[in-house]
Amino acid sequence: MSPEPMRDESAFLASYDPRAYDPVAVTVDVVALTIRDDALHVLLVRRGGAPFEGMWALPGGFVHAGGRREAEDLPDAAVRELAEETGLSAKGGLLGRVHLEQLGTYGTPGRDPRMRIISVAYLAFAPELPDPEAGGDAADAAWVPVGALGLTESGDQRPGTTRRLAFDHARILTDGLERARDKLEYTPLATAFCGGEFTIPELRAVYEAVWGEELHAGNFHRKVLSVPGFVESTGATSDKGGRRGGPRPRLYRAGDARLLHPALLRPSREEEIR
Amino acid sequence: MSPEPMRDESAFLASYDPRAYDPVAVTVDVVALTIRDDALHVLLVRRGGAPFEGMWALPGGFVHAGGRREAEDLPDAAVRELAEETGLSAKGGLLGRVHLEQLGTYGTPGRDPRMRIISVAYLAFAPELPDPEAGGDAADAAWVPVGALGLTESGDQRPGTTRRLAFDHARILTDGLERARDKLEYTPLATAFCGGEFTIPELRAVYEAVWGEELHAGNFHRKVLSVPGFVESTGATSDKGGRRGGPRPRLYRAGDARLLHPALLRPSREEEIR
DNA sequence: TTATGTTCTTCTCATATCGAGATGAACTCA
DNA sequence: TGAGTTCATCTCGATATGAGAAGAACATAA
C-alpha cells in the first residue's frame, strides 16, 4: 500500500498482523466521587489478587477490545467496571444519574508490573449512593473519605497513611480531585452530587466539601440565584429545618445552563496561581 | 492467585499471556496549533497509504509499547511523531519551546477500519515555525488555516470542503480548538504562540485569531497589565510601528503566572452557556 | 413552655472589575 | 505634507464581589 512498504515497519505490521506488534493492553479506571456526611468520598476496591494484593485501587479493568467478545466503547467499559466491581447498577439503575467524563490517560512504562498498560481514567460525580458490594476481582469495595488517604499535591500519599493505593492511582485520584474542584467553578456539576431536588444550603455543602473551605452563606445564596440557568425553583419548601435549627429552606432543581456565567470562583485561589 | 481463578478469565489471561488477549493498538495524534498571518493554523499531513490514502490527517502514529523496541512514554511518542512526520525538530530544537498537553483519548470501535485502535490525542501550542517537510508515512505536510477545513460544532466537516480529514480527526481537531479557546481564558498560554518577546498588540492578535472575534484594544491592554504575572516588561520598545501606522509598541515577555486571575473572559460566551 | 442558639434569606455598603467610548501622541503610507 | 492608523491611557456608568448585619423560622435543652 505504501510506496516503500518497509519504510515504517511498525505501521506496516500493525496494519496486517496486530498480534505481531508490541503487546499492549488498555484498561479503564474510574474516579467516582460522592458526598457523604458533608465529606467528599471516593469509591475504592480492595484488590483480591496480585499485583498489589490487599491494597486499595480505583475500580477498573480491561476494555473489551473486540477479539473474542464484542468491542465496547470506552465510556461503556467504565460503566461496566463500575457496576461489576461494586454492584451499584444492579440495584435498579442507580448509575443512571451519574455524570461521567473522561479524565485523562496514563501510560508511563512500568506503571503496571505485568506488562505495558495504557489506562483511560474517567471521572464520575454521583449523588449519595448505597454502600457498594464487592464483585469481580474486588475483595472489598467501599466509599472512602478522600481526606483519609493522605494525598499530597504531587500525587503521592503521605507516609503513615494506612490505606495505600495501588499502581499510580494516587496520582489519578489527585488529578480527578483537581478536575472536580475546577469544574465546580464554571459548570453546574455540583448539582450532580445532589438528588433531583435540593436546597441552596445543600448545594453549598457540596462546594464546601469539594473545595475544603467554608463559604459565605449570604453571598453564595445571592450568587447561585443570580447566575442564569443554574437552579430553578420548585416552589416547594423542605419539610424540615436545618439539622441544628433555622427555617425550612426552599427546594430547587438543576437548571438548563451548561456553563456558569459569571463563574463561582473559589476564594483561596491566590496560592495556586504561580 | 485469585480464589476462583476462572471467575474473570480476561484479567487472568492478560496477567500471564498478553498476546492471548484482545488485540488492540495504541497511537498518539497531535493537534499542533500556531498563528500565521493573524490566522490560526493546524499542522496536517497527507496520508501516503491506506486507509484514507490522499486525505489529510493529524500527525501521529503507533506508540512504541515495549515489545522489540524500547518502551516510550506517551508525551515522548507525541514529540517523536511530530518530528518524524514533519521534520520540525531536526532544524535545531525547534520543538523545544512548544507547549504540549494531553487532549483526550478516542477509542470508539470502528474509528480505524484496520483494527481496534485507541488514540491518545495531544494538543500543542507553538510560536510561528517554518514550513514542515514530509517524512515517515506522510506524503505531504503543511500548516493549514483551520478556517479552510469547514468544521462544524458537532465535529464534522461541511459538505464541499476540499481538504477532507481522515478517521475521526475532525472531531479531535474540533475538541482541540475548543480546549485552546478555553485555556486562553484562564491561563497565560497565549504567550506560547508568541516568541520570547512580544507586544501587547501581538498578544491581542493571538486571542483574536483563536477566538475569531475582535477585542477592544484599550480594555485588553488594561486587562493584560492588571493581571499579576501575565506579562513582564522588558523595558525595550519595538523598533517598528504597526503595519499600518501607529507608535512603536513596548516589548514584554511571559510572566510567571500559571493561572490568570481574574480570567480574561471572551465576550460572546452567552450563546454557549446553554 | 421557655430560653438559647443556629440557620435561612434578604439587605446594605464599600470596593473591584468590566464594557464602551474618547483622547493625544507616534507612526506609516501616499 | 497630509490623511489615516495604532498605541497607550483615561473616564464613566453598569455590574460583580466580599464582608457584615438583621429579622424570621426552627431545633434543642432546660
Coordinates of C-alpha atoms (C1' of nucleotides) in Angstrom, one line a residue:
Chain A
M1 CA 0.0 0.0 0.0
S2 CA 2.7 2.4 0.9
P3 CA 5.2 3.2 -2.0
E4 CA 8.1 1.9 0.1
P5 CA 6.4 -0.7 2.3
M6 CA 9.3 -1.2 4.7
R7 CA 9.9 2.5 5.4
D8 CA 7.9 2.3 8.5
E9 CA 7.9 -1.3 9.6
S10 CA 5.8 -0.8 12.7
A11 CA 2.8 0.8 10.9
F12 CA 3.1 -1.8 8.2
L13 CA 3.0 -4.7 10.5
A14 CA 0.2 -3.3 12.6
S15 CA -1.9 -2.9 9.6
Y16 CA -1.8 -6.6 8.7
D17 CA -1.0 -8.6 11.8
P18 CA -1.8 -6.9 15.0
R19 CA -0.6 -9.8 17.2
A20 CA 2.9 -9.3 15.8
Y21 CA 3.1 -5.8 17.1
D22 CA 4.1 -4.7 20.6
P23 CA 1.8 -6.2 23.2
V24 CA -0.2 -3.6 25.0
A25 CA -3.4 -3.6 26.9
V26 CA -6.0 -0.9 27.5
T27 CA -7.9 -0.5 30.8
V28 CA -10.3 2.0 32.2
D29 CA -10.2 3.3 35.8
V30 CA -13.0 5.3 37.4
V31 CA -12.7 8.1 40.0
A32 CA -16.2 8.0 41.4
L33 CA -16.9 10.9 43.8
T34 CA -19.9 11.5 46.1
I35 CA -20.7 13.4 49.2
R36 CA -21.4 11.6 52.4
D37 CA -21.8 13.3 55.8
D38 CA -20.7 16.6 54.3
A39 CA -17.4 15.0 53.3
L40 CA -16.1 14.1 49.8
H41 CA -15.8 10.3 49.3
V42 CA -14.2 8.2 46.6
L43 CA -15.2 4.7 45.6
L44 CA -12.4 2.2 46.1
V45 CA -12.0 -1.5 45.8
R46 CA -9.6 -3.8 47.7
R47 CA -7.5 -5.9 45.3
G48 CA -8.1 -9.6 45.6
G49 CA -5.1 -10.7 43.5
A50 CA -1.6 -9.8 42.5
P51 CA -0.1 -7.4 41.9
F52 CA -0.7 -5.1 44.9
E53 CA -2.9 -7.7 46.5
G54 CA -4.7 -6.3 49.6
M55 CA -4.1 -2.7 48.6
W56 CA -6.9 -0.3 47.6
A57 CA -7.4 0.8 44.0
L58 CA -9.8 2.6 41.7
P59 CA -12.5 0.4 40.2
G60 CA -11.5 -0.5 36.7
G61 CA -10.4 -3.3 34.4
F62 CA -9.6 -4.3 30.8
V63 CA -11.5 -2.9 27.9
H64 CA -13.2 -5.5 25.7
A65 CA -11.3 -4.7 22.6
G66 CA -13.1 -6.9 20.2
G67 CA -11.2 -10.2 19.9
R68 CA -13.4 -13.0 21.2
R69 CA -16.1 -10.7 22.6
E70 CA -17.9 -7.7 21.4
A71 CA -15.9 -4.5 21.1
E72 CA -17.1 -1.9 23.6
D73 CA -16.6 1.9 23.7
L74 CA -14.5 3.4 26.4
P75 CA -17.3 5.0 28.4
D76 CA -19.3 1.8 28.3
A77 CA -16.3 0.0 29.7
A78 CA -16.2 2.5 32.6
V79 CA -19.8 2.0 33.5
R80 CA -19.5 -1.8 33.2
E81 CA -16.5 -1.9 35.5
L82 CA -18.2 0.4 38.0
A83 CA -21.1 -2.0 38.0
E84 CA -19.2 -5.3 38.1
E85 CA -16.8 -4.4 40.9
T86 CA -19.3 -2.6 43.1
G87 CA -22.7 -4.0 42.3
L88 CA -24.1 -0.5 42.1
S89 CA -26.1 -0.8 38.9
A90 CA -27.9 -4.0 39.7
K91 CA -29.9 -2.1 42.3
G92 CA -32.3 -0.6 39.9
G93 CA -30.4 1.8 37.6
L94 CA -28.6 3.6 40.3
L95 CA -25.9 4.6 37.9
G96 CA -28.4 6.3 35.6
R97 CA -28.0 9.7 37.2
V98 CA -24.2 9.9 37.5
H99 CA -22.2 12.3 35.4
L100 CA -19.3 10.6 33.6
E101 CA -16.5 12.4 31.8
Q102 CA -13.1 11.4 30.6
L103 CA -10.3 12.5 32.9
G104 CA -7.0 11.5 31.2
T105 CA -4.9 8.7 30.0
Y106 CA -2.0 7.2 32.0
G107 CA 0.6 5.1 30.1
T108 CA 4.0 5.6 31.6
P109 CA 6.1 2.4 31.1
G110 CA 6.3 0.4 34.3
R111 CA 3.1 1.7 35.9
D112 CA 1.9 -1.9 35.9
P113 CA 4.5 -4.5 36.6
R114 CA 2.8 -7.1 34.5
M115 CA 3.0 -5.5 31.1
R116 CA 2.6 -2.2 29.2
I117 CA -0.8 -1.0 30.2
I118 CA -2.5 2.2 28.9
S119 CA -5.2 3.3 31.3
V120 CA -8.0 5.7 30.4
A121 CA -9.3 7.3 33.5
Y122 CA -12.9 8.5 33.9
L123 CA -14.4 10.9 36.5
A124 CA -17.9 10.3 37.9
F125 CA -20.0 12.6 40.0
A126 CA -22.7 10.8 41.9
P127 CA -25.4 11.7 44.3
E128 CA -25.4 9.8 47.6
L129 CA -25.5 6.0 46.8
P130 CA -25.8 3.0 49.0
D131 CA -22.7 1.1 50.1
P132 CA -21.2 -1.0 47.3
E133 CA -20.9 -4.8 47.2
A134 CA -17.6 -6.3 46.1
G135 CA -17.7 -8.2 42.9
G136 CA -15.4 -9.3 40.0
D137 CA -11.8 -9.1 41.1
A138 CA -12.5 -7.0 44.1
A139 CA -12.2 -8.4 47.6
D140 CA -14.0 -5.4 49.1
A141 CA -15.5 -2.2 48.0
A142 CA -16.3 1.0 49.9
W143 CA -16.8 4.7 49.8
V144 CA -13.7 6.2 51.4
P145 CA -13.3 9.8 52.6
V146 CA -10.6 11.3 50.5
G147 CA -9.3 13.1 53.5
A148 CA -8.3 9.8 55.0
L149 CA -5.9 9.0 52.1
G150 CA -3.2 11.5 52.9
L151 CA -2.9 12.7 49.3
T152 CA -0.2 15.4 48.6
E153 CA -0.3 17.9 45.8
S154 CA 2.4 16.0 43.9
G155 CA 0.1 12.9 43.6
D156 CA 1.7 10.8 46.4
Q157 CA 0.4 9.6 49.7
R158 CA 1.9 10.8 52.9
P159 CA 3.9 8.2 54.8
G160 CA 1.9 6.5 57.5
T161 CA -1.3 6.5 55.6
T162 CA -3.0 3.2 56.3
R163 CA -5.0 2.8 53.1
R164 CA -2.3 2.6 50.4
L165 CA -3.3 3.0 46.8
A166 CA -2.1 0.6 44.1
F167 CA -0.4 1.5 40.8
D168 CA -0.3 5.2 40.1
H169 CA -3.9 5.6 41.4
A170 CA -2.9 8.2 43.9
R171 CA -1.9 10.4 41.0
I172 CA -5.0 9.7 39.0
L173 CA -7.2 10.4 42.1
T174 CA -5.3 13.6 42.7
D175 CA -5.9 14.7 39.1
G176 CA -9.6 13.8 39.4
L177 CA -10.0 15.9 42.6
E178 CA -8.3 18.9 40.9
R179 CA -10.6 18.5 37.9
A180 CA -13.6 18.3 40.2
R181 CA -12.6 21.5 42.1
D182 CA -12.1 23.3 38.8
K183 CA -15.4 22.1 37.2
L184 CA -17.4 23.3 40.2
E185 CA -16.3 26.8 39.4
Y186 CA -17.6 27.2 35.9
T187 CA -20.1 24.4 35.4
P188 CA -23.3 23.5 37.3
L189 CA -21.9 20.0 38.1
A190 CA -22.3 20.4 41.8
T191 CA -26.0 19.6 41.2
A192 CA -24.9 16.2 40.1
F193 CA -23.9 15.5 43.7
C194 CA -27.4 16.3 44.8
G195 CA -30.6 14.4 44.2
G196 CA -33.4 15.6 41.9
E197 CA -34.4 18.3 44.4
F198 CA -32.1 20.1 46.7
T199 CA -31.8 23.3 48.8
I200 CA -29.3 26.1 48.5
P201 CA -27.6 25.1 51.8
E202 CA -27.2 21.5 50.5
L203 CA -25.6 22.8 47.3
R204 CA -23.3 25.0 49.4
A205 CA -22.3 21.9 51.4
V206 CA -21.2 20.3 48.2
Y207 CA -19.0 23.2 47.3
E208 CA -17.6 23.3 50.8
A209 CA -16.8 19.6 50.8
V210 CA -15.1 19.6 47.4
W211 CA -13.2 22.8 48.0
G212 CA -12.5 22.1 51.6
E213 CA -13.3 25.6 52.8
E214 CA -16.3 27.4 54.2
L215 CA -18.2 29.8 52.1
H216 CA -20.2 33.0 53.0
A217 CA -23.8 31.7 53.1
G218 CA -25.3 35.0 52.1
N219 CA -23.1 35.7 49.2
F220 CA -23.4 32.1 48.0
H221 CA -27.1 32.3 48.1
R222 CA -27.2 35.5 46.1
K223 CA -24.7 34.2 43.6
V224 CA -26.5 30.9 42.9
L225 CA -29.8 32.7 42.3
S226 CA -28.2 35.3 40.1
V227 CA -26.5 33.0 37.6
P228 CA -29.0 32.3 34.8
G229 CA -30.0 28.7 34.5
F230 CA -28.0 27.3 37.4
V231 CA -31.1 26.3 39.5
E232 CA -34.8 26.8 39.1
S233 CA -37.3 26.9 41.9
T234 CA -39.8 24.1 42.5
G235 CA -42.0 26.4 44.5
A236 CA -41.9 23.9 47.4
T237 CA -40.2 24.1 50.7
S238 CA -38.3 21.5 52.6
D239 CA -40.4 19.8 55.3
K240 CA -37.7 20.1 57.9
G241 CA -35.4 22.8 59.1
G242 CA -31.7 22.6 59.3
R243 CA -30.1 20.0 61.5
R244 CA -29.3 22.5 64.2
G245 CA -32.2 24.8 63.7
G246 CA -33.2 27.5 61.3
P247 CA -36.1 28.0 59.0
R248 CA -37.1 25.4 56.3
P249 CA -35.1 26.1 53.2
R250 CA -36.8 26.3 49.7
L251 CA -36.3 23.5 47.2
Y252 CA -34.7 23.8 43.7
R253 CA -33.7 21.6 40.9
A254 CA -30.9 21.8 38.3
G255 CA -31.5 24.4 35.6
D256 CA -30.6 24.2 31.9
A257 CA -27.3 26.0 32.0
R258 CA -24.2 24.1 30.9
L259 CA -21.8 26.9 31.9
L260 CA -21.9 29.2 34.9
H261 CA -21.7 32.9 33.9
P262 CA -20.3 34.6 35.7
A263 CA -18.3 31.7 37.3
L264 CA -18.4 30.8 41.0
L265 CA -14.7 31.4 41.8
R266 CA -13.4 29.8 45.0
P267 CA -11.8 32.2 47.5
S268 CA -8.4 30.9 48.2
R269 CA -7.1 30.6 44.7
E270 CA -4.3 33.1 45.1
E271 CA -1.8 30.5 46.2
E272 CA -2.3 28.3 43.2
I273 CA -1.8 31.0 40.7
R274 CA 2.0 30.6 40.4
Chain B
M1 CA -3.8 -16.0 42.6
S2 CA -7.5 -15.2 42.8
P3 CA -9.6 -17.6 44.9
E4 CA -11.6 -18.6 41.9
P5 CA -9.2 -18.2 39.1
M6 CA -11.7 -18.6 36.3
R7 CA -14.1 -16.0 37.7
D8 CA -12.7 -13.3 35.4
E9 CA -11.0 -15.0 32.7
S10 CA -10.0 -11.9 30.8
A11 CA -8.0 -10.4 33.6
F12 CA -6.4 -13.8 34.4
L13 CA -5.2 -14.3 30.9
A14 CA -4.0 -10.8 30.5
S15 CA -1.8 -11.2 33.5
Y16 CA 0.1 -14.1 32.1
D17 CA -0.1 -14.1 28.3
P18 CA -0.8 -10.6 26.8
R19 CA -0.8 -12.0 23.3
A20 CA -3.8 -14.1 24.1
Y21 CA -5.9 -11.1 24.9
D22 CA -7.9 -8.9 22.6
P23 CA -5.6 -7.4 20.0
V24 CA -5.5 -3.6 20.4
A25 CA -3.1 -0.9 19.4
V26 CA -2.3 2.5 20.9
T27 CA -1.5 5.5 18.8
V28 CA -0.8 9.2 19.5
D29 CA -2.2 12.0 17.4
V30 CA -1.1 15.7 17.8
V31 CA -3.2 18.8 17.3
A32 CA -0.4 21.3 16.7
L33 CA -1.6 24.9 16.5
T34 CA 0.2 28.1 15.6
I35 CA -0.6 31.6 14.3
R36 CA 0.3 32.6 10.8
D37 CA -0.7 35.8 9.1
D38 CA -3.1 36.6 12.0
A39 CA -4.9 33.3 11.4
L40 CA -5.0 30.1 13.4
H41 CA -3.3 27.2 11.6
V42 CA -3.1 23.5 12.3
L43 CA -0.3 21.1 11.3
L44 CA -1.7 18.4 8.9
V45 CA -0.1 15.6 6.9
R46 CA -1.4 14.0 3.8
R47 CA -1.6 10.2 4.0
G48 CA 0.7 8.2 1.8
G49 CA -1.0 4.9 2.3
A50 CA -4.3 3.1 3.0
P51 CA -6.6 3.6 4.7
F52 CA -7.8 7.1 3.7
E53 CA -4.9 7.5 1.3
G54 CA -4.6 11.0 0.0
M55 CA -6.7 12.5 2.7
W56 CA -5.3 14.8 5.4
A57 CA -4.8 13.8 8.9
L58 CA -3.3 14.9 12.2
P59 CA 0.4 13.8 12.6
G60 CA 0.6 10.7 14.7
G61 CA 1.4 7.0 14.8
F62 CA 1.8 4.0 16.9
V63 CA 3.3 4.1 20.4
H64 CA 6.4 2.1 20.9
A65 CA 4.9 -0.1 23.6
G66 CA 8.0 -2.1 24.6
G67 CA 8.0 -5.3 22.6
R68 CA 11.0 -5.4 20.4
R69 CA 11.9 -1.7 20.9
E70 CA 12.2 0.4 24.0
A71 CA 9.0 1.4 25.7
E72 CA 8.3 5.1 25.4
D73 CA 6.0 7.4 27.4
L74 CA 3.0 8.9 25.7
P75 CA 4.3 12.5 25.5
D76 CA 7.6 11.3 24.1
A77 CA 5.7 9.4 21.4
A78 CA 3.8 12.6 20.6
V79 CA 7.0 14.6 20.2
R80 CA 8.6 11.8 18.1
E81 CA 5.7 11.6 15.7
L82 CA 5.6 15.4 15.3
A83 CA 9.3 15.3 14.4
E84 CA 9.2 12.2 12.2
E85 CA 6.3 13.3 10.1
T86 CA 7.1 17.0 9.7
G87 CA 10.9 17.2 10.2
L88 CA 10.4 20.1 12.6
S89 CA 12.8 19.0 15.3
A90 CA 15.8 18.3 13.0
K91 CA 16.0 22.1 12.4
G92 CA 17.8 22.9 15.6
G93 CA 15.4 22.1 18.5
L94 CA 12.5 23.9 17.1
L95 CA 10.1 21.9 19.2
G96 CA 11.8 22.9 22.4
R97 CA 9.6 25.8 23.1
V98 CA 6.3 24.1 22.2
H99 CA 3.7 23.7 25.0
L100 CA 2.3 20.1 24.9
E101 CA -0.6 18.8 26.9
Q102 CA -2.9 15.8 26.7
L103 CA -6.2 16.5 25.0
G104 CA -8.2 13.2 25.3
T105 CA -8.4 9.6 24.2
Y106 CA -10.5 8.4 21.3
G107 CA -11.3 4.7 21.2
T108 CA -14.8 4.1 19.6
P109 CA -14.9 0.8 17.9
G110 CA -14.6 1.2 14.1
R111 CA -12.8 4.5 14.2
D112 CA -10.0 2.8 12.3
P113 CA -11.0 0.2 9.7
R114 CA -7.9 -1.9 10.2
M115 CA -8.3 -2.9 13.9
R116 CA -9.2 -1.7 17.3
I117 CA -7.1 1.4 17.9
I118 CA -7.1 3.6 21.0
S119 CA -5.7 7.0 20.1
V120 CA -4.3 9.4 22.7
A121 CA -4.6 12.9 21.4
Y122 CA -2.2 15.7 22.4
L123 CA -2.6 19.5 22.0
A124 CA 0.5 21.6 21.1
F125 CA 0.8 25.4 21.1
A126 CA 3.7 26.6 19.0
P127 CA 5.1 30.0 18.0
E128 CA 5.5 30.6 14.3
L129 CA 7.5 27.7 12.8
P130 CA 8.9 27.1 9.3
D131 CA 7.1 25.0 6.8
P132 CA 7.3 21.3 7.7
E133 CA 8.9 18.7 5.5
A134 CA 7.0 15.4 4.9
G135 CA 8.6 12.3 6.4
G136 CA 7.7 8.9 7.6
D137 CA 4.3 7.8 6.3
A138 CA 3.4 11.3 5.2
A139 CA 3.2 12.2 1.6
D140 CA 3.0 15.9 2.4
A141 CA 2.8 18.1 5.4
A142 CA 1.7 21.7 5.8
W143 CA 0.3 24.3 8.1
V144 CA -3.4 24.7 7.2
P145 CA -5.7 27.5 8.2
V146 CA -8.4 25.9 10.4
G147 CA -11.0 28.2 8.8
A148 CA -10.4 26.4 5.5
L149 CA -11.5 23.0 6.9
G150 CA -15.2 23.8 7.3
L151 CA -15.5 22.4 10.8
T152 CA -18.9 22.4 12.4
E153 CA -19.6 22.5 16.1
S154 CA -20.6 18.8 16.1
G155 CA -17.2 17.8 14.9
D156 CA -17.9 17.2 11.3
Q157 CA -16.8 18.9 8.1
R158 CA -19.2 20.8 6.0
P159 CA -20.0 19.2 2.6
G160 CA -18.0 20.6 -0.2
T161 CA -14.8 21.2 1.9
T162 CA -11.9 20.2 -0.3
R163 CA -9.4 19.1 2.4
R164 CA -11.1 16.1 4.0
L165 CA -9.8 14.8 7.3
A166 CA -9.2 11.0 7.8
F167 CA -10.6 8.9 10.7
D168 CA -12.3 10.9 13.4
H169 CA -9.7 13.6 13.2
A170 CA -12.3 16.3 12.5
R171 CA -13.8 15.6 15.9
I172 CA -10.3 15.5 17.6
L173 CA -9.4 18.8 16.0
T174 CA -12.7 20.4 17.0
D175 CA -12.1 19.3 20.6
G176 CA -8.6 20.7 20.4
L177 CA -9.8 24.0 19.2
E178 CA -12.4 24.2 22.0
R179 CA -9.8 23.4 24.5
A180 CA -7.5 26.1 23.1
R181 CA -10.3 28.7 23.3
D182 CA -11.0 27.8 26.9
K183 CA -7.4 27.7 28.0
L184 CA -6.7 31.2 26.6
E185 CA -9.3 32.5 29.1
Y186 CA -7.8 31.4 32.4
T187 CA -4.1 30.5 31.6
P188 CA -1.3 32.6 30.1
L189 CA -0.9 30.0 27.2
A190 CA -1.4 32.7 24.6
T191 CA 2.2 33.6 25.2
A192 CA 3.2 30.2 23.9
F193 CA 2.1 31.3 20.5
C194 CA 4.4 34.3 20.6
G195 CA 8.2 34.3 20.6
G196 CA 10.3 35.2 23.6
E197 CA 9.5 38.9 23.4
F198 CA 6.2 40.2 22.1
T199 CA 4.0 43.3 22.2
I200 CA 0.5 43.6 23.7
P201 CA -1.0 44.1 20.2
E202 CA 0.7 40.9 19.1
L203 CA -0.8 39.1 22.1
R204 CA -4.2 40.5 21.3
A205 CA -3.8 39.2 17.7
V206 CA -3.4 35.7 19.2
Y207 CA -6.6 36.0 21.2
E208 CA -8.5 37.4 18.2
A209 CA -7.2 34.6 15.9
V210 CA -8.1 31.8 18.3
W211 CA -11.4 33.3 19.4
G212 CA -12.3 34.5 16.0
E213 CA -13.6 37.9 17.1
E214 CA -12.2 41.4 17.6
L215 CA -11.3 42.7 21.0
H216 CA -11.5 46.1 22.5
A217 CA -7.8 47.2 22.3
G218 CA -7.9 49.6 25.2
N219 CA -9.7 47.2 27.6
F220 CA -7.4 44.3 26.5
H221 CA -4.3 46.4 27.2
R222 CA -5.6 47.4 30.7
K223 CA -6.5 43.8 31.5
V224 CA -3.3 42.2 30.5
L225 CA -1.2 44.6 32.5
S226 CA -3.5 44.3 35.5
V227 CA -3.4 40.5 35.8
P228 CA -0.4 39.7 38.1
G229 CA 2.3 37.6 36.5
F230 CA 0.8 37.5 33.0
V231 CA 3.5 39.6 31.3
E232 CA 6.5 41.5 32.5
S233 CA 8.1 44.5 30.8
T234 CA 11.5 44.2 29.1
G235 CA 11.9 48.0 29.2
A236 CA 12.5 47.9 25.5
T237 CA 10.4 49.2 22.6
S238 CA 9.7 47.5 19.3
D239 CA 11.9 49.0 16.5
K240 CA 9.0 49.5 14.2
G241 CA 5.5 50.8 14.4
G242 CA 2.3 48.9 13.5
R243 CA 2.0 47.6 9.9
R244 CA -0.4 50.4 9.1
G245 CA 0.9 53.2 11.3
G246 CA 0.9 54.0 15.0
P247 CA 3.5 54.4 17.6
R248 CA 6.1 51.7 18.4
P249 CA 4.6 49.3 21.0
R250 CA 6.6 48.2 24.1
L251 CA 8.0 44.8 24.4
Y252 CA 7.1 42.2 27.1
R253 CA 7.9 38.6 27.9
A254 CA 5.8 35.9 29.6
G255 CA 5.4 36.3 33.4
D256 CA 5.5 33.5 36.0
A257 CA 1.7 33.1 36.5
R258 CA 0.2 29.7 35.7
L259 CA -3.3 30.9 36.1
L260 CA -4.9 34.2 35.1
H261 CA -6.8 35.8 37.9
P262 CA -9.1 37.4 37.2
A263 CA -9.6 35.5 34.0
L264 CA -9.8 37.0 30.5
L265 CA -13.4 36.1 29.6
R266 CA -14.3 36.1 25.9
P267 CA -17.2 38.4 25.0
S268 CA -19.6 36.2 23.0
R269 CA -20.0 33.4 25.5
E270 CA -23.7 34.0 26.1
E271 CA -24.6 31.6 23.3
E272 CA -22.6 28.7 24.5
I273 CA -23.9 28.8 28.0
R274 CA -27.0 26.5 27.4
Chain C
dT1 C1' -43.2 26.2 77.9
dT2 C1' -39.4 29.0 77.7
dA3 C1' -34.9 30.2 76.6
dT4 C1' -30.9 29.9 73.7
dG5 C1' -28.5 29.2 69.8
dT6 C1' -28.5 28.0 64.8
dT7 C1' -29.8 28.7 60.1
dC8 C1' -32.2 30.7 56.0
dT9 C1' -32.9 34.6 53.4
dT10 C1' -32.5 39.3 52.2
dC11 C1' -30.3 43.7 52.9
dT12 C1' -26.6 47.4 52.8
dC13 C1' -22.2 49.3 51.5
dA14 C1' -17.5 49.8 50.1
dT15 C1' -14.5 48.0 46.7
dA16 C1' -13.2 45.8 42.4
dT17 C1' -13.9 44.8 37.7
dC18 C1' -16.0 45.4 33.1
dG19 C1' -17.7 47.4 28.6
dA20 C1' -17.8 51.3 25.8
dG21 C1' -16.1 55.4 24.3
dA22 C1' -12.7 59.3 23.9
dT23 C1' -8.1 61.4 23.7
dG24 C1' -3.4 62.6 22.3
dA25 C1' 0.9 61.2 20.7
dA26 C1' 3.5 58.4 17.4
dC27 C1' 4.0 56.2 13.3
dT28 C1' 3.2 54.5 8.0
dC29 C1' 2.0 55.4 3.6
dA30 C1' 0.5 58.1 -0.3
Chain D
dT1 C1' 3.0 67.4 3.9
dG2 C1' -1.5 65.4 5.0
dA3 C1' -4.5 61.6 5.9
dG4 C1' -5.4 57.6 8.2
dT5 C1' -4.0 54.1 11.6
dT6 C1' -2.5 52.4 16.0
dC7 C1' -0.6 52.5 20.9
dA8 C1' -1.4 53.7 25.4
dT9 C1' -4.1 55.9 28.8
dC10 C1' -8.2 57.8 30.9
dT11 C1' -13.2 58.5 32.0
dC12 C1' -17.7 56.9 33.2
dG13 C1' -21.7 54.1 34.1
dA14 C1' -23.0 49.4 34.9
dT15 C1' -22.1 45.1 37.1
dA16 C1' -20.0 41.9 40.4
dT17 C1' -17.8 40.8 44.7
dG18 C1' -16.5 40.5 49.8
dA19 C1' -17.9 41.5 54.4
dG20 C1' -21.1 42.3 57.6
dA21 C1' -25.9 42.9 59.6
dA22 C1' -30.7 41.8 60.6
dG23 C1' -35.1 39.6 61.1
dA24 C1' -37.8 35.5 60.9
dA25 C1' -38.1 30.4 61.4
dC26 C1' -36.6 26.4 63.5
dA27 C1' -34.3 22.7 66.8
dT28 C1' -32.8 21.6 71.1
dA29 C1' -32.2 21.7 76.1
dA30 C1' -33.6 23.4 80.4

